[in-house]
Coordinates of C-alpha atoms and ligand atoms in Angstrom, one line a residue:
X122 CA 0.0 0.0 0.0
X123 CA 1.5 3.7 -0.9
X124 CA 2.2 5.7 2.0
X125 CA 0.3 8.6 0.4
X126 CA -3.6 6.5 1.0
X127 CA -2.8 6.1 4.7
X128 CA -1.0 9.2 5.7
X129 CA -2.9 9.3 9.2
X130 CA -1.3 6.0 10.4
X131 CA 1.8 5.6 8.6
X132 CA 3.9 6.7 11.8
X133 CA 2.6 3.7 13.6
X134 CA 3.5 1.5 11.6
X135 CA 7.6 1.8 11.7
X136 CA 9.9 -0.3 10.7
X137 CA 12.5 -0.9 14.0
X138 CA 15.5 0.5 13.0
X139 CA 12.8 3.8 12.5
X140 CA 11.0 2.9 15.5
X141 CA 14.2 2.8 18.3
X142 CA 15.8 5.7 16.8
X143 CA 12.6 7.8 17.4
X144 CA 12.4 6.8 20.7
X145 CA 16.2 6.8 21.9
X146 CA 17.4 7.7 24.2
X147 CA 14.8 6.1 25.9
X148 CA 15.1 2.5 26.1
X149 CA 12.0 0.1 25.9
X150 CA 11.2 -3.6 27.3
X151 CA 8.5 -6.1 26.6
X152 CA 5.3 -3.9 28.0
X153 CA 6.3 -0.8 26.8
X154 CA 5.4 -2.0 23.0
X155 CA 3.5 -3.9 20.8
X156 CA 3.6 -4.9 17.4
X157 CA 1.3 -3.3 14.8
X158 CA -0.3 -5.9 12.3
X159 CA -1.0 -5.1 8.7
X160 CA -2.1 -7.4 5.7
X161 CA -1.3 -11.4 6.4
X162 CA -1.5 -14.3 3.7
X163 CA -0.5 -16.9 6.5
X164 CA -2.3 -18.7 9.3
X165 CA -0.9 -19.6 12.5
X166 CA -0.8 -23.3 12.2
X167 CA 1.4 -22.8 8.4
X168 CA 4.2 -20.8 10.6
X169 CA 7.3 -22.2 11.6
X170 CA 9.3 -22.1 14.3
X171 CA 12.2 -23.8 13.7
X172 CA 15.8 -21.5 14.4
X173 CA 19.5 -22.3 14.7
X174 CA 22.2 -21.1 17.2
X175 CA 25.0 -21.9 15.3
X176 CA 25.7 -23.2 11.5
X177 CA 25.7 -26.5 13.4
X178 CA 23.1 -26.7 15.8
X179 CA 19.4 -26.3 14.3
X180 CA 16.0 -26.7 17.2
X181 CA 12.4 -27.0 15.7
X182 CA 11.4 -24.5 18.3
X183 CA 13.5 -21.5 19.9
X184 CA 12.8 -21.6 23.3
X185 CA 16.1 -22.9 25.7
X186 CA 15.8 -23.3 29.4
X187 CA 17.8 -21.5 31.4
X188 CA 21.4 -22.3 32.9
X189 CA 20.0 -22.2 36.5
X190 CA 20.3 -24.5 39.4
X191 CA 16.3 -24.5 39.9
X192 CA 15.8 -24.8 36.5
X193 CA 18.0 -27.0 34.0
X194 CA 19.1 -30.6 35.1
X195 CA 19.2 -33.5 32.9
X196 CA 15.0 -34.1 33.6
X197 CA 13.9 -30.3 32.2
X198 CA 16.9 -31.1 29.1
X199 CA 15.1 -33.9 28.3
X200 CA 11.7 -32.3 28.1
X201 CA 13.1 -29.4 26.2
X202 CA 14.7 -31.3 23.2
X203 CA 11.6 -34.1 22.8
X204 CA 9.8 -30.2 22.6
X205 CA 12.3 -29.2 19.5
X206 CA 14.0 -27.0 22.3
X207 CA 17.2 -27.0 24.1
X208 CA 17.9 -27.1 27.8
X209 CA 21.3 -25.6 29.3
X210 CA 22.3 -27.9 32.2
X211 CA 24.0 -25.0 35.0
X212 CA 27.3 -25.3 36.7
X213 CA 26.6 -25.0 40.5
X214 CA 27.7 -28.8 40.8
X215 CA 30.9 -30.3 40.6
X216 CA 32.3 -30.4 36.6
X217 CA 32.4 -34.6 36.8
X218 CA 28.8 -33.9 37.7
X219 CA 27.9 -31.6 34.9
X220 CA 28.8 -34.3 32.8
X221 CA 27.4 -37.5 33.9
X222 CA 24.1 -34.9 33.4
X223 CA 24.6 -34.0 29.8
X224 CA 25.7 -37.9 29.5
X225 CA 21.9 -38.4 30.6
X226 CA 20.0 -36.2 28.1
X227 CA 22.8 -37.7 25.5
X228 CA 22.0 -41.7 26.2
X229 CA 18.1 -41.0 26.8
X230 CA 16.2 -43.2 24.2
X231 CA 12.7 -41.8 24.6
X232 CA 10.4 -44.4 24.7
X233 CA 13.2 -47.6 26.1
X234 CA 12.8 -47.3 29.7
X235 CA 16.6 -47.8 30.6
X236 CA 16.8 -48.5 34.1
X237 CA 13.2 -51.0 34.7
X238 CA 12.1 -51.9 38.3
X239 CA 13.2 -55.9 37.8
X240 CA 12.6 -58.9 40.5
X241 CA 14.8 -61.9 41.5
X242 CA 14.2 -65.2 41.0
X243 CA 14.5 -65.8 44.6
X244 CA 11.6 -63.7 45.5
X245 CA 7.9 -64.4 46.1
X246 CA 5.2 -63.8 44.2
X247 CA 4.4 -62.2 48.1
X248 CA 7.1 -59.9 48.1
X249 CA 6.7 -58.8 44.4
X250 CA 3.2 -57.4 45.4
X251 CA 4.8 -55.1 48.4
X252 CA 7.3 -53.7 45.7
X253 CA 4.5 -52.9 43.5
X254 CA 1.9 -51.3 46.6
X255 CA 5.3 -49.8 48.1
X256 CA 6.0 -47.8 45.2
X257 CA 2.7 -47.2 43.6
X258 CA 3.8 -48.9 40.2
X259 CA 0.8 -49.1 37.7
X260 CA 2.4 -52.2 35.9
X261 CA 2.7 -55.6 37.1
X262 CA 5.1 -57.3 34.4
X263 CA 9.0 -57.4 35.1
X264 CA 12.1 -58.8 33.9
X265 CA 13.7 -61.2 36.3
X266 CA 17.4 -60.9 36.6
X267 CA 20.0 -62.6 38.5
X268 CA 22.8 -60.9 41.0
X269 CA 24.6 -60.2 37.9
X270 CA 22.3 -58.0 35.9
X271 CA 21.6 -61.4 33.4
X272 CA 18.1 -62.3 32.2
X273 CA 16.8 -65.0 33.5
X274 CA 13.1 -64.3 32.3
X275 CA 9.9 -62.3 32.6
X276 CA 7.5 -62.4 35.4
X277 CA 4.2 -61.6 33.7
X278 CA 1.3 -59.4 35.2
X279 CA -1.2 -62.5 34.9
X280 CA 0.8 -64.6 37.5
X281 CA 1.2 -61.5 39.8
X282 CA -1.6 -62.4 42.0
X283 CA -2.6 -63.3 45.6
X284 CA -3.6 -67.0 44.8
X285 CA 0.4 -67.2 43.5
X286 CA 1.7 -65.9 46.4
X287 CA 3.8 -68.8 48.3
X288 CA 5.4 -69.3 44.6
X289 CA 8.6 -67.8 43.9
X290 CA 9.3 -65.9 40.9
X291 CA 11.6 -68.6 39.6
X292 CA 8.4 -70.9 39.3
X293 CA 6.3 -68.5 38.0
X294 CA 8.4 -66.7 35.7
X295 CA 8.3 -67.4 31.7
X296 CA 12.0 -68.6 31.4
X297 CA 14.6 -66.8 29.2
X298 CA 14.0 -68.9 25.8
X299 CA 11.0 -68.0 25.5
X300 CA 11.2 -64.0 26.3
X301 CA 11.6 -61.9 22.9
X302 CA 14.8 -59.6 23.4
X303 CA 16.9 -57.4 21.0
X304 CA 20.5 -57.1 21.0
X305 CA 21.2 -53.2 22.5
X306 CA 23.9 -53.3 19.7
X307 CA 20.8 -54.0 16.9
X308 CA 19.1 -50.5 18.0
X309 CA 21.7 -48.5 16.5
X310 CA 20.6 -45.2 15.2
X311 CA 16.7 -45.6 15.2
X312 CA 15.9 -47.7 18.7
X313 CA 12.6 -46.5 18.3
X314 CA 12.2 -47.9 14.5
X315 CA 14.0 -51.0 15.4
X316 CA 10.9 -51.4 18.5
X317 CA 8.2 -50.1 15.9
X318 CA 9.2 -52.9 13.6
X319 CA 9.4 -55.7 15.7
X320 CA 5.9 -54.6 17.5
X321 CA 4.9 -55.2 14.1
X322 CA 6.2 -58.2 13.5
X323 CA 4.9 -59.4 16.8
X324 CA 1.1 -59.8 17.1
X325 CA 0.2 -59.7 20.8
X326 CA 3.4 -59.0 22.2
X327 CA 3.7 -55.8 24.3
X328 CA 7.2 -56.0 26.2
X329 CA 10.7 -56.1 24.1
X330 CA 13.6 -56.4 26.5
X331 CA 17.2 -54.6 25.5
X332 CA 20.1 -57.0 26.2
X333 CA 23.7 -56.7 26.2
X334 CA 26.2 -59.1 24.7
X335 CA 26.6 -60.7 28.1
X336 CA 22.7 -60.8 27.9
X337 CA 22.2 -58.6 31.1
X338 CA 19.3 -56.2 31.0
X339 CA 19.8 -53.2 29.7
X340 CA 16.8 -51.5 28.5
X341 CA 12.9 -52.2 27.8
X342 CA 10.5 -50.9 25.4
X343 CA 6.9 -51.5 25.6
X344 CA 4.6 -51.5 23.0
X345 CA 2.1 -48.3 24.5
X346 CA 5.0 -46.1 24.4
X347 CA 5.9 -46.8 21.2
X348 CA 2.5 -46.6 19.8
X349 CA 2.3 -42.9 21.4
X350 CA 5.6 -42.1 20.0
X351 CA 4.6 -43.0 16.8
X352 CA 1.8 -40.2 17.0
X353 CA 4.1 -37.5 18.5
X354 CA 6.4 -38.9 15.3
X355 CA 3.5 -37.4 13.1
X356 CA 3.8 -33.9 15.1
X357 CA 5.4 -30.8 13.4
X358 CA 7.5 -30.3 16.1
X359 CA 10.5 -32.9 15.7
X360 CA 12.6 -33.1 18.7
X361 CA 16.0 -32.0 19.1
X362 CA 18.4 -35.1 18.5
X363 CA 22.2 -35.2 16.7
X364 CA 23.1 -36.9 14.0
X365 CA 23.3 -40.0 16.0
X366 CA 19.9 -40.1 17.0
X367 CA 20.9 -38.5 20.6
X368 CA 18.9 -36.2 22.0
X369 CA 20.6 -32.7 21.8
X370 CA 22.1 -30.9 25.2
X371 CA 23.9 -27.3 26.5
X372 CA 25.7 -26.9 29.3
X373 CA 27.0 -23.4 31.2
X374 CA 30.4 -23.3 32.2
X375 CA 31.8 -20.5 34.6
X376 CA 35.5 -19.6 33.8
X377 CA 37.7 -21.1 36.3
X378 CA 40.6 -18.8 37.6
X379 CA 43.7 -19.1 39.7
X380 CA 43.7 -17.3 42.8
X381 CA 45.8 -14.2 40.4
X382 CA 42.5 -14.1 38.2
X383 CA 44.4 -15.5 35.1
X384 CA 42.1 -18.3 33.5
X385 CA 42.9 -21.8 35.1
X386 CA 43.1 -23.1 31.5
X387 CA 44.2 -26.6 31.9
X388 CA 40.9 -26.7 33.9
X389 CA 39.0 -25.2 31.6
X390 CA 40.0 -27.0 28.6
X391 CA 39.4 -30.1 30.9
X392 CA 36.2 -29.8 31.5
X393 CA 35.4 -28.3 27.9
X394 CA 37.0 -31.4 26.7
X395 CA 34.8 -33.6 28.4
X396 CA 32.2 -32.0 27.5
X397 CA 32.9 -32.1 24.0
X398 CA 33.8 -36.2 24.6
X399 CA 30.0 -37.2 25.3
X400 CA 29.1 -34.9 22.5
X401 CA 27.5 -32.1 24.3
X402 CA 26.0 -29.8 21.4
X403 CA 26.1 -26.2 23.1
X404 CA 28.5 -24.6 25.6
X405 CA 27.6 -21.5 26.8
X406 CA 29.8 -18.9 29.0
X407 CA 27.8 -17.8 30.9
X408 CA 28.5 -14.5 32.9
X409 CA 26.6 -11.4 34.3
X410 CA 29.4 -8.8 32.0
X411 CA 30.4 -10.7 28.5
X412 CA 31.6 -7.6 27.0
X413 CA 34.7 -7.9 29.4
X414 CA 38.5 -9.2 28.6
X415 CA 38.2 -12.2 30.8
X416 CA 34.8 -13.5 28.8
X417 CA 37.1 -12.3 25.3
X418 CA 39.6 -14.8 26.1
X419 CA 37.6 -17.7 27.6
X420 CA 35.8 -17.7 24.0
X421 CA 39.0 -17.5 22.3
X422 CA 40.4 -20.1 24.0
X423 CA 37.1 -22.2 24.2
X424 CA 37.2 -21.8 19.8
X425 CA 41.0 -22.2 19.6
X426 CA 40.7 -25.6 21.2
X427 CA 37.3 -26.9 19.7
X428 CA 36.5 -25.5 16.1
X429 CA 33.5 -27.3 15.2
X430 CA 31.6 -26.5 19.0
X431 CA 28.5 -24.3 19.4
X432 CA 30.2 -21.8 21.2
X433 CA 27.3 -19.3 23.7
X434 CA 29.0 -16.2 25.5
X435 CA 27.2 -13.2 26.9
X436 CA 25.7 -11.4 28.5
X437 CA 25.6 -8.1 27.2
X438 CA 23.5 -5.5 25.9
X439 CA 24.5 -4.0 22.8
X440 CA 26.1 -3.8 19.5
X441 CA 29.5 -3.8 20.3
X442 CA 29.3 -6.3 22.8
X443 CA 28.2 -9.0 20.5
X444 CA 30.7 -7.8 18.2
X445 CA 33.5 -8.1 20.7
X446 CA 31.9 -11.9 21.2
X447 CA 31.8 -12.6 17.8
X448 CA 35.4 -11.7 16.5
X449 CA 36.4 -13.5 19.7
X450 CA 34.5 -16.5 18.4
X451 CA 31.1 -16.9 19.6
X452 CA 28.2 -18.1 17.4
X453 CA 25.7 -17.0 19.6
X454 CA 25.4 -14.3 22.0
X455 CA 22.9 -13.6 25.0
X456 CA 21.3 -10.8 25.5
X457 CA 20.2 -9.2 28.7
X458 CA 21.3 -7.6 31.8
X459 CA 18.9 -7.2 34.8
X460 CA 15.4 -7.8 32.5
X461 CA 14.9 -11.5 34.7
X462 CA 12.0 -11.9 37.0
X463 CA 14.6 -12.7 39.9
X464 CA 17.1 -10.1 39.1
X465 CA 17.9 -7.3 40.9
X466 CA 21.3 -6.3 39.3
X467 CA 20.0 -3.2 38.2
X468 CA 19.0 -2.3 41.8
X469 CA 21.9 -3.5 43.2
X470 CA 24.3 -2.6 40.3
X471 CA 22.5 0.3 38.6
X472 CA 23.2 -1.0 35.2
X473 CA 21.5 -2.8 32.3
X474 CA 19.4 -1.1 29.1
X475 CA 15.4 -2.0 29.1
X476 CA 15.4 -5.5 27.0
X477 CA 13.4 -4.8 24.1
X478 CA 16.0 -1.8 22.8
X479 CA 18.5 -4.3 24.1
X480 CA 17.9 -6.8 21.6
X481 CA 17.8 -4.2 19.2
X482 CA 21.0 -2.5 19.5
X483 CA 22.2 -6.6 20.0
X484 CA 20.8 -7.4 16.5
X485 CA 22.2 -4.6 15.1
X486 CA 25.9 -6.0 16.1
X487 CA 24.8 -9.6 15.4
X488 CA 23.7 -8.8 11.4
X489 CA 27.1 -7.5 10.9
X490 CA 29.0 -10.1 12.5
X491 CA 26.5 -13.0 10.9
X492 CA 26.1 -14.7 14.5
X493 CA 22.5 -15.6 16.7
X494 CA 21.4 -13.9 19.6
X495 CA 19.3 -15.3 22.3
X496 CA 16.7 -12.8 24.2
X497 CA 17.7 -14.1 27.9
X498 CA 15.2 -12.8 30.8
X499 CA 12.7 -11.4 31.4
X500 CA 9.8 -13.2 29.5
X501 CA 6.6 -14.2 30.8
X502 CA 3.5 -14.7 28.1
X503 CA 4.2 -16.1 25.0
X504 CA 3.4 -12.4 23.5
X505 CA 6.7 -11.4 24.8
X506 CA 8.7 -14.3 22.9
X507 CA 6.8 -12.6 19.8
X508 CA 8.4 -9.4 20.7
X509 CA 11.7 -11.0 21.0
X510 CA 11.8 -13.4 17.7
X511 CA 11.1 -9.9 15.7
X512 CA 15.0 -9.1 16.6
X513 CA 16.3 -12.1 18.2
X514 CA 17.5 -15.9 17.2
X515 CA 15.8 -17.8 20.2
X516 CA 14.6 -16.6 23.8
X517 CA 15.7 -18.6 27.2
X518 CA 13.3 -18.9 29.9
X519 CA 14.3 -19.1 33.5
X520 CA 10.7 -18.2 35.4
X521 CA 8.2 -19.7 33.0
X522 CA 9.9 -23.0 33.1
X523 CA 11.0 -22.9 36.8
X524 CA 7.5 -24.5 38.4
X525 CA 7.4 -27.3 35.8
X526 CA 7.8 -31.0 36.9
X527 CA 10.5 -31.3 35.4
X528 CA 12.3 -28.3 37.1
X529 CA 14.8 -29.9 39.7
X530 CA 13.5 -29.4 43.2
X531 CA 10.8 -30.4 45.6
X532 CA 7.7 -29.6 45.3
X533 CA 5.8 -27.7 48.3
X534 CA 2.3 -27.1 49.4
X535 CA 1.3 -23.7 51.3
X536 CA -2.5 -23.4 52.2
X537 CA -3.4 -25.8 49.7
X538 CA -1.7 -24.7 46.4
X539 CA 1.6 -26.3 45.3
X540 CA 5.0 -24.4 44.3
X541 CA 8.6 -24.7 43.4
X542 CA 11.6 -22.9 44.2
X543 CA 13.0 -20.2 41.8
X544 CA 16.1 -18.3 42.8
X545 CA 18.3 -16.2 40.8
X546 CA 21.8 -17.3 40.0
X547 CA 22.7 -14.2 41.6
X548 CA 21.1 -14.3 45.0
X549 CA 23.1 -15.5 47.8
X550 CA 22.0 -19.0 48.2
X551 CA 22.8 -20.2 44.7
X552 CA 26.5 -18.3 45.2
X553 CA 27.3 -20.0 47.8
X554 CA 26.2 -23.2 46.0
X555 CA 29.1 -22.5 43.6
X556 CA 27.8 -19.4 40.7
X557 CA 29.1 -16.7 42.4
X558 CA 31.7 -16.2 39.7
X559 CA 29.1 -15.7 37.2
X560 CA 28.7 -12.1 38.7
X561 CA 32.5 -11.7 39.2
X562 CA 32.8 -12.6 42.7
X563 CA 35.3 -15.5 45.0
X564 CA 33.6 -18.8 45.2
X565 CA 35.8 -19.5 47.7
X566 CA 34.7 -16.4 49.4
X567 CA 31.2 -17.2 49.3
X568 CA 31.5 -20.6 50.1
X569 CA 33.8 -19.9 53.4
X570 CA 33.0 -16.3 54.8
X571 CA 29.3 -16.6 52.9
X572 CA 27.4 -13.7 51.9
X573 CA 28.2 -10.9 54.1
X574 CA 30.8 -10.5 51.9
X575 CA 29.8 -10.3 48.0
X576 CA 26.9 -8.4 47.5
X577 CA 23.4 -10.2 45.7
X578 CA 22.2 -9.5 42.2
X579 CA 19.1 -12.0 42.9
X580 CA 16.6 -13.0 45.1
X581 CA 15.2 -16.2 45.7
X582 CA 11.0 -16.8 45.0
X583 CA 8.6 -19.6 44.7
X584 CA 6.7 -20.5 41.4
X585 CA 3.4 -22.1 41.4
X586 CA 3.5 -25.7 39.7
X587 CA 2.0 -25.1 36.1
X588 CA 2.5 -28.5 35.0
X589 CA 4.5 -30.5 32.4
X590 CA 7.0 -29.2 30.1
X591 CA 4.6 -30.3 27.4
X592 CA 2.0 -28.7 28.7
X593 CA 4.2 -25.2 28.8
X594 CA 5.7 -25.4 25.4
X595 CA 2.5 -26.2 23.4
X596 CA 0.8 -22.8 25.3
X597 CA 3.7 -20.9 24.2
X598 CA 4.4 -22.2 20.5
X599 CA 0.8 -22.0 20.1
X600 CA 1.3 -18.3 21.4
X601 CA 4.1 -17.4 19.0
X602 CA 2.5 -18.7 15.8
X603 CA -0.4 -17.0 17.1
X604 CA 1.2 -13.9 16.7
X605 CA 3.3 -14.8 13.3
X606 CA -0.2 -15.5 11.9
X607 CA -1.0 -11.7 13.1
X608 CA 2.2 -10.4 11.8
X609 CA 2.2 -12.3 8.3
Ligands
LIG799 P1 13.5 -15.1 33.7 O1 12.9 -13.7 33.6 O2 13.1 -15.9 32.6 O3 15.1 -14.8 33.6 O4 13.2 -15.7 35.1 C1 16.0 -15.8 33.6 C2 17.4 -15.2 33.3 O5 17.7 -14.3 34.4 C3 19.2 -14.3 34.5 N1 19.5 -14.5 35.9 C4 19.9 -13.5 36.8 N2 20.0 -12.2 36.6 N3 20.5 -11.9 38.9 C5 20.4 -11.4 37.6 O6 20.6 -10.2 37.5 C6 20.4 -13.2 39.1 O7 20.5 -13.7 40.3 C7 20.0 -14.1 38.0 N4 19.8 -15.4 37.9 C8 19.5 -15.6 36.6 C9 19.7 -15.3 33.6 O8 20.2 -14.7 32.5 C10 18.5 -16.2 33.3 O9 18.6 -16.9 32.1

């Protein structure tokens, strides 16, 4: 449409480079705007969300959970990449730790159970029902298994049953010839195709055990899973997996120093390393001030040593910063200083630039440099993550995800409603649990003379529990292609 047949609304309708300049200097976040719609040819359900962080590492949707210790362990990572998304795994625990977490999104095989509830052949049929009322299981089948971890056979859910209950397991079992198993070797890249197919092949049968070459147990698929997999298979949204079939997996590393502030890089290139050995897709350096020397030469080090890995660095707020990144050798940087519902660095600190104008002056820096930015903080409704994919690559979410199931944590009840713990990575509980020097402060001195000494940038909260992952993800998606349909 000319600008001359709508001259009375033309000014609202700028483009953002138009848009920030008019209203600089001041600075604007998520509430302060929204985005004007004009003619669309698209509906919500034909928009896409797929993204990439690096020229490597591609997600079906851009949503990654945050690097914090009440958000990201290997349970939320899971959830994130089955959702096309990415979760971060966060650093207050020891490195050796860190890894065996990212080993556990890297080895899950959604759909084999990999660690069954199995009975010995010594037991009762007596005992085997106190396992099942003890722990509230809603199956009654199980593989039986010797003190060695071998098959021995499968104790089916028809002989589970009072009137068997002076027989042992061994009696009742069906023994090991005649149990149908698959070689753990044989899974290869599709485990899920290789279950599909012989559920196929397999009228009636519902249980495939996973076997080792020393035929101990190592895995079990049954057949409902696979049948609902086969329907989330037929979902747009593909999950997040390698090109080994593994699901895909970030991690946050805080630099290590020596006690004269250099970087402790045999350290660091240790734990990088084993990072890199499981196959861990992302890295991320993750600090409260990116655009700093000491985050500059982590990254170069981090690249120097590991060419191909998707390298994340921030946080900053602007142009240059994600320049600085770049040429130091990040693909993607973060965005966001202070914008995060359990931030207080800009009370504490006085810094940090309202987010929206953030990403801005950030995506200004990233088109030059050809690298991602990620919109970190400060969302909460999917209309925000709109906002944020208009300038940015991807958007992490610390609060929104932190009272899901999956979050890490116990779950509490006060006056009847149920909650989580959320705390910033900042606020003095999760800095003496090991991120103080994320905001530039001793470990050590957090750890030993605690927090008198290093002042907060974060408060701890409680989130209400809003459910499953799933449950999370599909309102927000639905959100965001909600408002691409709007947008066109
Ligand atoms: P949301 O708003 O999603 O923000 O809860 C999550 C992001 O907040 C950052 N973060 C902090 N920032 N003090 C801060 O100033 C803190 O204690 C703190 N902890 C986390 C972080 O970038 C996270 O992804």
């Amino acid at each position: 449409m000319s600008s001359k047949s709508k001259p009375a609304i033309d000014p609202f309708y700028l483009s953002a480079d138009k848009f920030f300049q008019a209203a600089a200097p001041t600075a604007l976040t998520y509430d302060d705007v929204s985005l004007a719609t004009l003619y669309s040819a698209v509906l919500p359900r034909q928009t896409r969300l797929d993204t990439s962080l690096s020229d490597r590492l591609s997600l079906s949707l851009p949503i990654i959970s945050a690097d914090m210790d009440t958000v990201t362990e290997a349970r939320m990572a899971i959830a994130m990449a089955l959702q096309g998304g990415l979760g971060m795994i966060h650093y207050n625990m020891t490195q050796a730790e860190q890894v065996r977490e990212v080993e556990r999104v890297k080895n899950h095989i959604h759909g084999l159970i990999q660690d069954p509830a199995k009975v010995h052949p010594n037991q009762t049929i007596a005992e085997v029902l106190k396992i099942i009322e003890d722990n509230h299981y809603s199956f009654r089948t199980f593989p039986v298994v010797n003190e060695k971890g071998v098959l021995v056979g499968l104790l089916s859910g028809r002989v589970v049953k009072e009137r068997y209950r002076n027989h042992t397991v061994a009696e009742a079992m069906t023994p090991r010839k005649d149990v149908f198993t698959i070689a753990q070797k044989a899974l290869k890249k599709d485990p899920i195709g290789a279950a599909d197919k012989f559920f196929n092949e397999h009228l009636g049968i519902n249980k495939l055990l996973v076997v080792d070459n020393a035929d101990r147990l190592c895995g079990l698929f049954t057949l409902s899973d696979i049948e609902r997999l086969s329907d989330e298979a037929r979902a747009d949204r593909k999950p997040s997996r390698d090109a080994d079939f593994h699901l895909r997996c970030g991690a946050a590393l805080a630099i290590p120093r020596k006690s004269d502030g250099q970087i402790d890089k045999d350290n660091f290139a240790a734990h990088l390393g084993a990072l890199s050995a499981i196959g861990c897709d992302a890295v991320a350096l993750s600090t409260a001030h990116g655009h700093t020397a000491g985050v500059g030469d982590a990254v170069r080090f981090a690249r120097k040593l590991f060419k191909d890995m998707t390298l994340i660095a921030g946080n900053v707020t602007s142009g240059a910063g994600v320049e600085y990144l770049a040429d130091c050798g990040a693909d993607a940087v973060k965005v966001g200083q202070g914008p995060g519902s359990i931030c207080t660095t800009r009370v504490v600190a006085g810094v940090g630039v309202p987010q929206l104008t953030a990403l801005y002056l950030a995506s200004k820096g990233a088109a030059k440099k050809g690298v991602r930015i990620i919109a970190d903080g400060g969302i909460t409704k999917s209309g925000d993550i709109v906002k944020a994919l208009t300038l940015a690559d991807a958007v992490m979410l610390g609060g929104l995800l932190g009272g899901c199931r999956e979050a890490p944590g116990d779950i509490m009840e006060i006056n009847g409603k149920f909650y989580k713990q959320y705390r910033g990575m900042g606020s003095m509980a999760a800095m003496k649990a090991g991120s103080a020097a994320r905001y530039g402060h001793d470990v050590k001195t957090a750890q030993t003379t605690g927090p008198a000494k290093i002042a907060a940038e974060g408060v701890e909260a409680l989130k209400e529990l809003s459910g499953s992952v799933v449950d999370v993800l599909t309102q927000l998606a639905g959100g965001v292609q909600s408002g691409m349909g709007y947008l066109g």
